[in-house]
Coordinates of N, CA, C and O in Angstrom, one line a residue:
M1381 N 81.4 55.0 -5.0 CA 81.0 54.6 -6.3 C 81.7 53.3 -6.8 O 82.9 53.2 -6.6
I1382 N 80.9 52.4 -7.2 CA 81.4 51.1 -7.7 C 81.4 51.1 -9.2 O 80.4 51.5 -9.9
T1383 N 82.6 50.7 -9.8 CA 82.6 50.7 -11.3 C 83.5 49.4 -11.7 O 84.3 48.9 -10.9
Q1384 N 83.2 49.0 -13.0 CA 84.0 48.0 -13.5 C 85.3 48.6 -14.1 O 85.2 49.6 -14.8
L1385 N 86.4 48.0 -13.8 CA 87.7 48.6 -14.3 C 88.1 47.8 -15.5 O 88.2 46.6 -15.5
F1386 N 88.5 48.5 -16.6 CA 88.9 47.8 -17.8 C 90.4 48.0 -18.1 O 91.0 48.9 -17.4
E1387 N 90.9 47.3 -19.0 CA 92.4 47.4 -19.3 C 92.8 48.8 -19.5 O 93.9 49.2 -19.0
K1388 N 92.1 49.6 -20.2 CA 92.6 51.0 -20.6 C 92.7 51.8 -19.3 O 93.5 52.8 -19.3
S1389 N 92.0 51.5 -18.2 CA 92.1 52.3 -17.0 C 93.0 51.6 -16.0 O 93.2 52.2 -14.9
F1390 N 93.5 50.5 -16.3 CA 94.3 49.7 -15.3 C 95.5 50.5 -14.8 O 95.8 50.5 -13.6
D1391 N 96.3 51.1 -15.7 CA 97.6 51.7 -15.2 C 97.3 52.9 -14.3 O 98.0 53.1 -13.3
A1392 N 96.2 53.6 -14.5 CA 95.9 54.7 -13.6 C 95.5 54.2 -12.2 O 95.6 54.9 -11.2
A1393 N 95.0 53.0 -12.1 CA 94.5 52.4 -10.9 C 95.6 51.6 -10.1 O 95.4 51.3 -9.0
L1394 N 96.7 51.3 -10.8 CA 97.7 50.4 -10.3 C 98.2 50.7 -9.0 O 98.4 49.9 -8.0
D1395 N 98.5 52.0 -8.7 CA 99.1 52.4 -7.4 C 98.1 52.1 -6.3 O 98.4 51.6 -5.2
D1396 N 96.8 52.5 -6.5 CA 95.8 52.3 -5.5 C 95.6 50.8 -5.2 O 95.5 50.4 -4.1
L1397 N 95.5 50.0 -6.3 CA 95.3 48.6 -6.1 C 96.5 47.9 -5.4 O 96.3 47.1 -4.5
T1398 N 97.7 48.4 -5.7 CA 98.9 47.9 -5.0 C 98.8 48.2 -3.5 O 99.1 47.3 -2.7
E1399 N 98.4 49.4 -3.2 CA 98.4 49.8 -1.8 C 97.3 49.0 -1.0 O 97.5 48.6 0.1
I1400 N 96.2 48.8 -1.6 CA 95.1 48.0 -1.0 C 95.6 46.6 -0.7 O 95.4 46.1 0.4
L1401 N 96.1 45.9 -1.7 CA 96.6 44.5 -1.5 C 97.6 44.5 -0.5 O 97.6 43.6 0.4
H1402 N 98.6 45.4 -0.5 CA 99.7 45.4 0.5 C 99.1 45.6 1.9 O 99.4 44.9 2.8
G1403 N 98.2 46.5 2.0 CA 97.6 46.8 3.3 C 96.7 45.6 3.8 O 96.8 45.3 5.0
C1404 N 96.0 45.0 2.9 CA 95.2 43.9 3.4 C 96.0 42.7 3.9 O 95.7 42.0 4.9
V1405 N 97.1 42.4 3.2 CA 98.0 41.3 3.6 C 98.6 41.6 4.9 O 98.7 40.8 5.8
H1406 N 99.0 42.9 5.1 CA 99.7 43.3 6.4 C 98.7 43.4 7.5 O 99.2 43.5 8.7
T1407 N 97.4 43.4 7.3 CA 96.4 43.4 8.4 C 95.8 42.0 8.5 O 94.8 41.8 9.2
G1408 N 96.4 40.9 7.9 CA 96.0 39.6 8.2 C 95.0 38.9 7.2 O 94.6 37.8 7.5
A1409 N 94.7 39.6 6.1 CA 93.8 39.0 5.1 C 94.5 37.7 4.6 O 95.6 37.7 4.2
S1410 N 93.7 36.7 4.5 CA 94.2 35.4 3.9 C 93.7 35.4 2.5 O 92.7 34.8 2.1
I1411 N 94.5 35.9 1.6 CA 94.2 36.0 0.2 C 95.3 35.4 -0.6 O 95.5 35.9 -1.8
G1412 N 96.0 34.5 -0.1 CA 97.0 33.7 -0.9 C 98.5 34.2 -0.6 O 99.4 33.5 -1.1
F1413 N 98.7 35.2 0.1 CA 100.0 35.8 0.4 C 100.4 35.7 1.8 O 99.5 35.7 2.7
V1414 N 101.6 35.6 2.1 CA 102.1 35.6 3.5 C 103.2 36.6 3.6 O 103.8 37.0 2.6
L1415 N 103.5 37.0 4.9 CA 104.7 37.9 5.1 C 106.0 37.2 5.1 O 106.0 36.0 5.4
P1416 N 107.0 37.8 4.6 CA 107.1 39.2 4.2 C 106.4 39.4 2.8 O 106.4 38.5 1.9
F1417 N 105.8 40.5 2.7 CA 105.1 40.8 1.4 C 105.3 42.4 1.2 O 104.8 43.2 1.9
S1418 N 106.0 42.7 0.1 CA 106.3 44.0 -0.2 C 105.4 44.7 -1.2 O 104.5 44.0 -1.8
Q1419 N 105.6 46.0 -1.3 CA 104.8 46.7 -2.3 C 105.1 46.2 -3.7 O 104.2 46.1 -4.5
D1420 N 106.3 45.8 -4.0 CA 106.7 45.3 -5.3 C 106.0 43.9 -5.5 O 105.5 43.6 -6.6
D1421 N 105.8 43.1 -4.4 CA 105.1 41.8 -4.5 C 103.7 42.1 -4.9 O 103.1 41.4 -5.7
A1422 N 103.1 43.1 -4.3 CA 101.7 43.5 -4.6 C 101.5 43.9 -6.0 O 100.6 43.5 -6.7
R1423 N 102.4 44.8 -6.4 CA 102.3 45.3 -7.8 C 102.5 44.2 -8.8 O 101.8 44.2 -9.8
T1424 N 103.4 43.3 -8.5 CA 103.7 42.2 -9.4 C 102.4 41.3 -9.6 O 102.1 40.9 -10.7
Y1425 N 101.6 41.1 -8.5 CA 100.4 40.3 -8.6 C 99.5 41.0 -9.6 O 98.9 40.4 -10.5
W1426 N 99.3 42.3 -9.4 CA 98.3 43.0 -10.3 C 98.8 43.0 -11.8 O 98.0 42.8 -12.7
E1427 N 100.1 43.2 -12.0 CA 100.6 43.3 -13.3 C 100.7 41.9 -14.0 O 100.4 41.7 -15.2
A1428 N 101.1 40.8 -13.2 CA 101.3 39.5 -13.8 C 100.1 38.7 -13.8 O 100.0 37.8 -14.7
T1429 N 99.1 38.9 -13.0 CA 98.0 38.0 -12.9 C 96.7 38.7 -13.4 O 95.9 38.2 -14.2
V1430 N 96.4 39.9 -12.9 CA 95.1 40.6 -13.2 C 95.2 41.2 -14.5 O 94.2 41.1 -15.3
R1431 N 96.2 42.0 -14.8 CA 96.3 42.7 -16.2 C 96.1 41.7 -17.3 O 95.3 41.9 -18.2
P1432 N 96.8 40.5 -17.3 CA 96.6 39.5 -18.4 C 95.1 39.1 -18.5 O 94.6 38.8 -19.5
G1433 N 94.5 38.9 -17.3 CA 93.1 38.5 -17.3 C 92.2 39.6 -17.9 O 91.2 39.2 -18.6
L1434 N 92.5 40.8 -17.7 CA 91.7 41.9 -18.3 C 91.9 41.9 -19.8 O 91.0 42.1 -20.5
V1435 N 93.2 41.7 -20.2 CA 93.5 41.7 -21.6 C 92.8 40.5 -22.3 O 92.1 40.7 -23.4
R1436 N 92.8 39.3 -21.7 CA 92.1 38.2 -22.3 C 90.6 38.2 -22.1 O 89.9 37.4 -22.6
K1437 N 90.1 39.2 -21.2 CA 88.7 39.2 -20.9 C 88.2 38.0 -20.2 O 87.1 37.5 -20.3
S1438 N 89.2 37.4 -19.3 CA 88.8 36.2 -18.6 C 88.5 36.5 -17.1 O 88.2 35.6 -16.4
L1439 N 88.4 37.8 -16.8 CA 87.9 38.2 -15.5 C 87.3 39.6 -15.6 O 87.6 40.4 -16.5
D1440 N 86.5 39.9 -14.6 CA 85.9 41.3 -14.5 C 86.4 41.8 -13.2 O 86.4 41.1 -12.1
L1441 N 87.0 43.0 -13.2 CA 87.5 43.6 -12.0 C 86.7 44.8 -11.6 O 86.4 45.7 -12.5
F1442 N 86.2 44.9 -10.4 CA 85.4 46.0 -9.9 C 86.2 46.7 -8.9 O 86.9 46.1 -8.1
V1443 N 86.0 48.0 -8.8 CA 86.7 48.9 -7.9 C 85.6 49.8 -7.2 O 84.6 50.2 -7.8
A1444 N 85.9 50.1 -6.0 CA 85.1 51.1 -5.2 C 85.9 52.4 -5.1 O 87.1 52.3 -4.6
Y1445 N 85.4 53.5 -5.4 CA 86.0 54.8 -5.3 C 85.4 55.6 -4.2 O 84.2 55.5 -4.0
D1446 N 86.2 56.3 -3.4 CA 85.7 57.4 -2.6 C 86.4 58.7 -3.1 O 87.0 58.6 -4.1
G1447 N 86.3 59.7 -2.4 CA 86.8 61.0 -2.9 C 88.3 60.9 -3.1 O 88.9 61.7 -4.0
G1448 N 89.1 60.1 -2.4 CA 90.5 60.1 -2.5 C 91.1 59.0 -3.4 O 92.3 58.8 -3.5
G1449 N 90.3 58.2 -4.1 CA 90.8 57.1 -4.9 C 90.1 55.8 -4.7 O 89.0 55.8 -4.1
I1450 N 90.7 54.7 -5.1 CA 90.2 53.4 -5.0 C 90.3 52.9 -3.6 O 91.4 53.0 -3.0
V1451 N 89.3 52.4 -3.0 CA 89.3 51.9 -1.6 C 89.0 50.4 -1.5 O 89.1 49.8 -0.4
G1452 N 88.6 49.8 -2.6 CA 88.2 48.4 -2.6 C 88.2 47.8 -3.9 O 88.1 48.5 -5.0
T1453 N 88.2 46.5 -4.0 CA 88.2 45.8 -5.3 C 87.7 44.3 -5.1 O 87.8 43.8 -4.0
V1454 N 87.2 43.7 -6.1 CA 86.8 42.3 -6.2 C 86.9 41.9 -7.6 O 86.7 42.7 -8.5
Q1455 N 87.0 40.6 -7.8 CA 87.1 40.0 -9.1 C 86.0 38.9 -9.3 O 85.8 38.2 -8.4
L1456 N 85.5 38.9 -10.5 CA 84.6 37.9 -11.0 C 85.3 37.1 -12.0 O 85.7 37.7 -13.0
I1457 N 85.5 35.8 -11.9 CA 86.2 35.0 -12.8 C 85.3 33.9 -13.3 O 85.1 32.9 -12.7
P1458 N 84.7 34.1 -14.5 CA 83.8 33.1 -15.0 C 84.6 31.8 -15.3 O 85.7 31.9 -15.9
A1459 N 84.0 30.7 -15.0 CA 84.6 29.4 -15.3 C 84.7 29.2 -16.8 O 83.7 29.6 -17.5
G1460 N 85.8 28.6 -17.3 CA 85.9 28.6 -18.8 C 85.7 27.2 -19.4 O 85.6 27.1 -20.6
M1461 N 85.5 26.2 -18.5 CA 85.3 24.9 -19.1 C 83.9 24.7 -19.7 O 83.0 25.3 -19.1
P1462 N 83.8 24.0 -20.7 CA 82.4 23.8 -21.4 C 81.3 23.3 -20.4 O 80.2 23.7 -20.6
N1463 N 81.7 22.5 -19.4 CA 80.6 22.0 -18.5 C 80.4 22.9 -17.3 O 79.7 22.5 -16.4
Q1464 N 81.0 24.1 -17.3 CA 80.9 25.0 -16.2 C 80.5 26.4 -16.6 O 80.7 27.4 -15.8
T1465 N 79.9 26.6 -17.7 CA 79.6 27.9 -18.2 C 78.5 28.6 -17.5 O 78.2 29.8 -17.7
H1466 N 78.0 27.9 -16.5 CA 76.9 28.5 -15.6 C 77.5 29.1 -14.3 O 76.9 29.7 -13.5
R1467 N 78.9 28.9 -14.1 CA 79.5 29.1 -12.8 C 80.5 30.3 -13.0 O 81.2 30.4 -14.0
A1468 N 80.8 30.9 -11.8 CA 81.9 31.9 -11.7 C 82.5 31.9 -10.3 O 81.8 31.6 -9.4
D1469 N 83.7 32.3 -10.2 CA 84.4 32.4 -8.9 C 84.4 33.9 -8.5 O 84.6 34.7 -9.3
V1470 N 84.3 34.0 -7.2 CA 84.5 35.4 -6.6 C 85.9 35.3 -6.0 O 86.3 34.4 -5.3
A1471 N 86.7 36.3 -6.4 CA 88.1 36.3 -5.9 C 88.6 37.7 -5.4 O 88.1 38.7 -5.9
K1472 N 89.4 37.6 -4.4 CA 90.1 38.8 -3.9 C 89.2 40.0 -3.6 O 89.5 41.1 -4.1
L1473 N 88.3 39.8 -2.7 CA 87.5 40.9 -2.2 C 88.4 41.6 -1.2 O 88.8 41.0 -0.1
L1474 N 88.8 42.8 -1.6 CA 89.8 43.6 -0.8 C 89.3 45.0 -0.5 O 88.8 45.7 -1.4
V1475 N 89.3 45.4 0.8 CA 88.9 46.7 1.2 C 90.1 47.3 1.9 O 90.6 46.7 2.9
N1476 N 90.5 48.5 1.5 CA 91.6 49.2 2.2 C 91.3 49.2 3.7 O 90.1 49.5 4.1
P1477 N 92.2 48.8 4.6 CA 92.0 48.8 6.0 C 91.4 50.1 6.5 O 90.7 50.1 7.5
N1478 N 91.7 51.2 5.9 CA 91.2 52.5 6.4 C 89.8 52.8 6.0 O 89.2 53.8 6.4
A1479 N 89.2 51.9 5.1 CA 87.9 52.2 4.6 C 86.9 51.1 5.0 O 85.8 51.0 4.5
R1480 N 87.3 50.2 5.9 CA 86.4 49.1 6.3 C 85.3 49.6 7.2 O 85.3 50.6 7.8
R1481 N 84.3 48.7 7.3 CA 83.1 48.9 8.1 C 82.2 50.1 7.5 O 81.5 50.7 8.3
R1482 N 82.3 50.3 6.2 CA 81.5 51.4 5.6 C 80.6 50.9 4.5 O 80.1 51.6 3.7
G1483 N 80.5 49.6 4.3 CA 79.7 49.0 3.3 C 80.4 48.8 2.0 O 79.7 48.5 1.0
V1484 N 81.7 49.0 1.9 CA 82.4 48.9 0.6 C 82.4 47.5 0.1 O 82.1 47.3 -1.1
G1485 N 82.7 46.5 1.0 CA 82.7 45.1 0.5 C 81.3 44.7 0.1 O 81.2 44.0 -1.0
R1486 N 80.3 45.1 0.8 CA 78.9 44.7 0.4 C 78.6 45.3 -1.0 O 78.0 44.7 -1.9
S1487 N 79.0 46.6 -1.2 CA 78.7 47.3 -2.5 C 79.4 46.6 -3.6 O 78.9 46.4 -4.7
L1488 N 80.7 46.2 -3.4 CA 81.4 45.5 -4.4 C 80.8 44.2 -4.7 O 80.7 43.8 -5.9
M1489 N 80.4 43.4 -3.8 CA 79.8 42.1 -4.0 C 78.4 42.3 -4.7 O 78.1 41.5 -5.6
T1490 N 77.7 43.3 -4.4 CA 76.4 43.6 -5.1 C 76.6 43.8 -6.6 O 75.9 43.3 -7.4
A1491 N 77.6 44.6 -6.9 CA 78.0 44.9 -8.3 C 78.5 43.6 -9.0 O 78.1 43.3 -10.1
L1492 N 79.2 42.8 -8.3 CA 79.7 41.5 -8.9 C 78.5 40.5 -9.1 O 78.5 40.0 -10.2
I1493 N 77.6 40.5 -8.2 CA 76.4 39.6 -8.4 C 75.6 40.0 -9.6 O 75.1 39.2 -10.4
K1494 N 75.4 41.3 -9.7 CA 74.7 41.9 -10.8 C 75.4 41.5 -12.1 O 74.7 41.1 -13.1
R1495 N 76.7 41.7 -12.2 CA 77.4 41.3 -13.4 C 77.3 39.8 -13.7 O 77.2 39.4 -14.9
A1496 N 77.5 39.0 -12.7 CA 77.3 37.5 -12.9 C 76.0 37.2 -13.5 O 75.9 36.3 -14.4
S1497 N 74.9 37.8 -13.0 CA 73.6 37.6 -13.6 C 73.5 38.0 -15.0 O 72.9 37.4 -15.9
E1498 N 74.1 39.2 -15.4 CA 74.2 39.6 -16.7 C 74.9 38.6 -17.7 O 74.5 38.5 -18.8
L1499 N 75.9 38.0 -17.1 CA 76.6 37.0 -17.9 C 75.9 35.6 -17.9 O 76.5 34.6 -18.4
K1500 N 74.7 35.6 -17.3 CA 73.9 34.3 -17.2 C 74.6 33.2 -16.4 O 74.4 32.0 -16.6
R1501 N 75.4 33.7 -15.4 CA 76.0 32.8 -14.5 C 75.0 32.5 -13.3 O 74.5 33.5 -12.8
T1502 N 74.8 31.3 -13.0 CA 73.7 31.0 -12.0 C 74.3 30.4 -10.7 O 73.5 30.1 -9.8
L1503 N 75.6 30.3 -10.7 CA 76.3 29.8 -9.4 C 77.6 30.5 -9.2 O 78.4 30.6 -10.1
L1504 N 77.7 31.1 -8.0 CA 78.9 31.8 -7.6 C 79.6 30.9 -6.5 O 78.9 30.4 -5.7
V1505 N 80.9 30.8 -6.6 CA 81.6 30.0 -5.6 C 82.8 30.9 -5.1 O 83.3 31.7 -5.8
L1506 N 83.2 30.6 -3.9 CA 84.4 31.3 -3.3 C 84.9 30.5 -2.1 O 84.2 29.6 -1.7
D1507 N 86.1 30.8 -1.7 CA 86.6 30.3 -0.5 C 87.2 31.4 0.4 O 87.6 32.4 -0.2
T1508 N 87.1 31.2 1.7 CA 87.6 32.2 2.6 C 88.2 31.5 3.9 O 87.6 30.4 4.3
R1509 N 89.2 32.0 4.4 CA 89.7 31.4 5.7 C 88.5 31.4 6.6 O 87.8 32.4 6.8
S1510 N 88.4 30.3 7.3 CA 87.2 30.1 8.2 C 87.0 31.1 9.2 O 85.9 31.5 9.6
S1511 N 88.1 31.7 9.8 CA 88.1 32.7 10.8 C 88.0 34.1 10.3 O 87.9 35.1 11.0
D1512 N 88.0 34.3 8.9 CA 88.0 35.6 8.4 C 86.7 36.3 8.5 O 85.7 35.7 8.3
P1513 N 86.7 37.6 8.9 CA 85.4 38.3 9.0 C 84.6 38.4 7.7 O 83.4 38.6 7.8
S1514 N 85.2 38.2 6.6 CA 84.5 38.3 5.3 C 83.4 37.1 5.2 O 82.4 37.3 4.5
R1515 N 83.7 36.1 5.9 CA 82.7 34.9 5.9 C 81.4 35.4 6.3 O 80.3 35.0 5.7
M1516 N 81.3 36.2 7.4 CA 80.0 36.7 7.8 C 79.3 37.6 6.7 O 78.1 37.5 6.5
L1517 N 80.1 38.5 6.1 CA 79.5 39.2 5.0 C 78.9 38.3 3.9 O 77.8 38.6 3.5
Y1518 N 79.7 37.3 3.5 CA 79.2 36.4 2.5 C 77.9 35.8 2.9 O 76.9 35.7 2.1
Q1519 N 77.8 35.3 4.1 CA 76.6 34.6 4.6 C 75.4 35.6 4.7 O 74.3 35.2 4.3
T1520 N 75.6 36.9 5.0 CA 74.5 37.8 5.0 C 74.1 38.2 3.6 O 73.0 38.7 3.4
M1521 N 74.9 37.9 2.6 CA 74.5 38.1 1.2 C 74.0 36.8 0.5 O 73.8 36.8 -0.7
G1522 N 73.7 35.8 1.3 CA 73.1 34.6 0.8 C 74.0 33.5 0.4 O 73.5 32.5 -0.2
F1523 N 75.3 33.6 0.7 CA 76.1 32.5 0.3 C 76.0 31.4 1.4 O 75.8 31.7 2.6
E1524 N 76.0 30.2 1.0 CA 75.8 29.1 1.8 C 77.2 28.3 2.0 O 78.0 28.4 1.0
I1525 N 77.3 27.7 3.1 CA 78.6 27.0 3.3 C 78.5 25.6 2.7 O 77.5 24.8 2.9
A1526 N 79.4 25.2 1.8 CA 79.5 23.9 1.1 C 80.3 23.0 2.0 O 80.0 21.8 2.1
G1527 N 81.3 23.5 2.7 CA 82.1 22.7 3.6 C 83.4 23.4 4.0 O 83.7 24.5 3.6
E1528 N 84.1 22.8 4.9 CA 85.3 23.3 5.4 C 86.5 22.3 5.2 O 86.3 21.1 5.5
V1529 N 87.6 22.8 4.8 CA 88.8 21.9 4.6 C 89.9 22.3 5.7 O 90.3 23.5 5.7
P1530 N 90.2 21.4 6.6 CA 91.2 21.8 7.6 C 92.6 22.0 6.9 O 92.9 21.4 5.9
D1531 N 93.4 22.8 7.6 CA 94.8 23.1 7.2 C 94.9 23.5 5.7 O 95.9 23.1 5.0
Y1532 N 94.0 24.2 5.2 CA 94.0 24.5 3.7 C 94.9 25.7 3.4 O 95.5 25.7 2.4
C1533 N 95.0 26.7 4.3 CA 95.8 27.9 4.0 C 96.8 28.1 5.2 O 96.5 27.8 6.3
R1534 N 97.8 28.8 4.9 CA 98.8 29.3 5.8 C 98.4 30.6 6.4 O 98.0 31.5 5.6
N1535 N 98.5 30.8 7.7 CA 98.3 32.1 8.3 C 99.3 33.1 7.7 O 100.5 32.7 7.6
P1536 N 98.9 34.3 7.4 CA 99.8 35.2 6.7 C 101.0 35.7 7.7 O 102.0 36.1 7.2
F1537 N 100.8 35.5 9.0 CA 101.8 36.0 9.9 C 102.8 35.0 10.4 O 103.9 35.3 10.9
D1538 N 102.4 33.7 10.3 CA 103.3 32.7 10.8 C 103.0 31.4 10.0 O 102.3 31.4 9.1
D1539 N 103.5 30.2 10.5 CA 103.4 29.0 9.8 C 102.2 28.2 10.2 O 102.1 27.0 9.7
R1540 N 101.3 28.7 11.0 CA 100.1 27.9 11.3 C 99.2 27.7 10.1 O 99.0 28.5 9.3
L1541 N 98.8 26.4 10.0 CA 97.8 26.1 8.9 C 96.4 26.3 9.5 O 96.1 26.0 10.7
E1542 N 95.5 26.8 8.7 CA 94.1 27.2 9.1 C 93.1 26.6 8.2 O 93.4 26.4 7.0
P1543 N 91.9 26.4 8.6 CA 90.8 25.8 7.8 C 90.3 26.9 6.8 O 90.3 28.1 7.2
T1544 N 89.8 26.5 5.7 CA 89.1 27.3 4.8 C 87.7 26.8 4.5 O 87.4 25.7 4.5
T1545 N 86.8 27.8 4.5 CA 85.4 27.5 4.2 C 85.1 27.8 2.7 O 85.4 28.8 2.2
F1546 N 84.5 26.8 2.1 CA 84.0 26.9 0.7 C 82.6 27.3 0.7 O 81.8 26.7 1.4
M1547 N 82.2 28.3 -0.1 CA 80.8 28.8 -0.1 C 80.3 28.9 -1.5 O 81.0 29.0 -2.4
Y1548 N 79.0 29.0 -1.6 CA 78.3 29.2 -2.9 C 77.1 30.0 -2.8 O 76.5 30.1 -1.7
K1549 N 76.6 30.5 -3.9 CA 75.4 31.3 -3.9 C 74.7 31.0 -5.3 O 75.4 31.2 -6.4
R1550 N 73.5 30.5 -5.3 CA 72.8 30.3 -6.5 C 72.0 31.6 -6.8 O 71.5 32.3 -6.0
L1551 N 72.1 32.0 -8.1 CA 71.5 33.2 -8.6 C 70.3 32.8 -9.4 O 70.3 31.9 -10.2
D1552 N 69.2 33.6 -9.2 CA 68.0 33.3 -10.0 C 68.1 33.9 -11.3 O 68.6 34.9 -11.6

């Protein structure tokens, strides 16, 4: 089940969100973090970055539940500048490593796209490490490649620099 998570439910979800982020970084997801990356680092991200966004209502947070708790999450971040009110960013699509290959990411993205349409956003943008498997998911969901920037991100396991692909999707 996919649902939007609001500030009032954030604390109850924090342990699951922390576990997902920690697990994703430790399995190689290129989501801005590198090893070493502790549970405390993951919790700090949610508390210092996402919670304030929920309070300010500057982002929408979606979560996927299965019988045992939250197994995935993604963020929709509407652009705030006056000349970009038609656009939003897709951020931190994370699926618990134990719940992958079950359609969780696709379901989260479907909910995010629906919400973006409700907000009258007509353009979604994102970036992903070029070798990341999520790139294929985005392409099958209609995202197009805008371009690739070499040496954009650091590999989470070592100091290698890797290219990142920027993608977009127009919404009708």
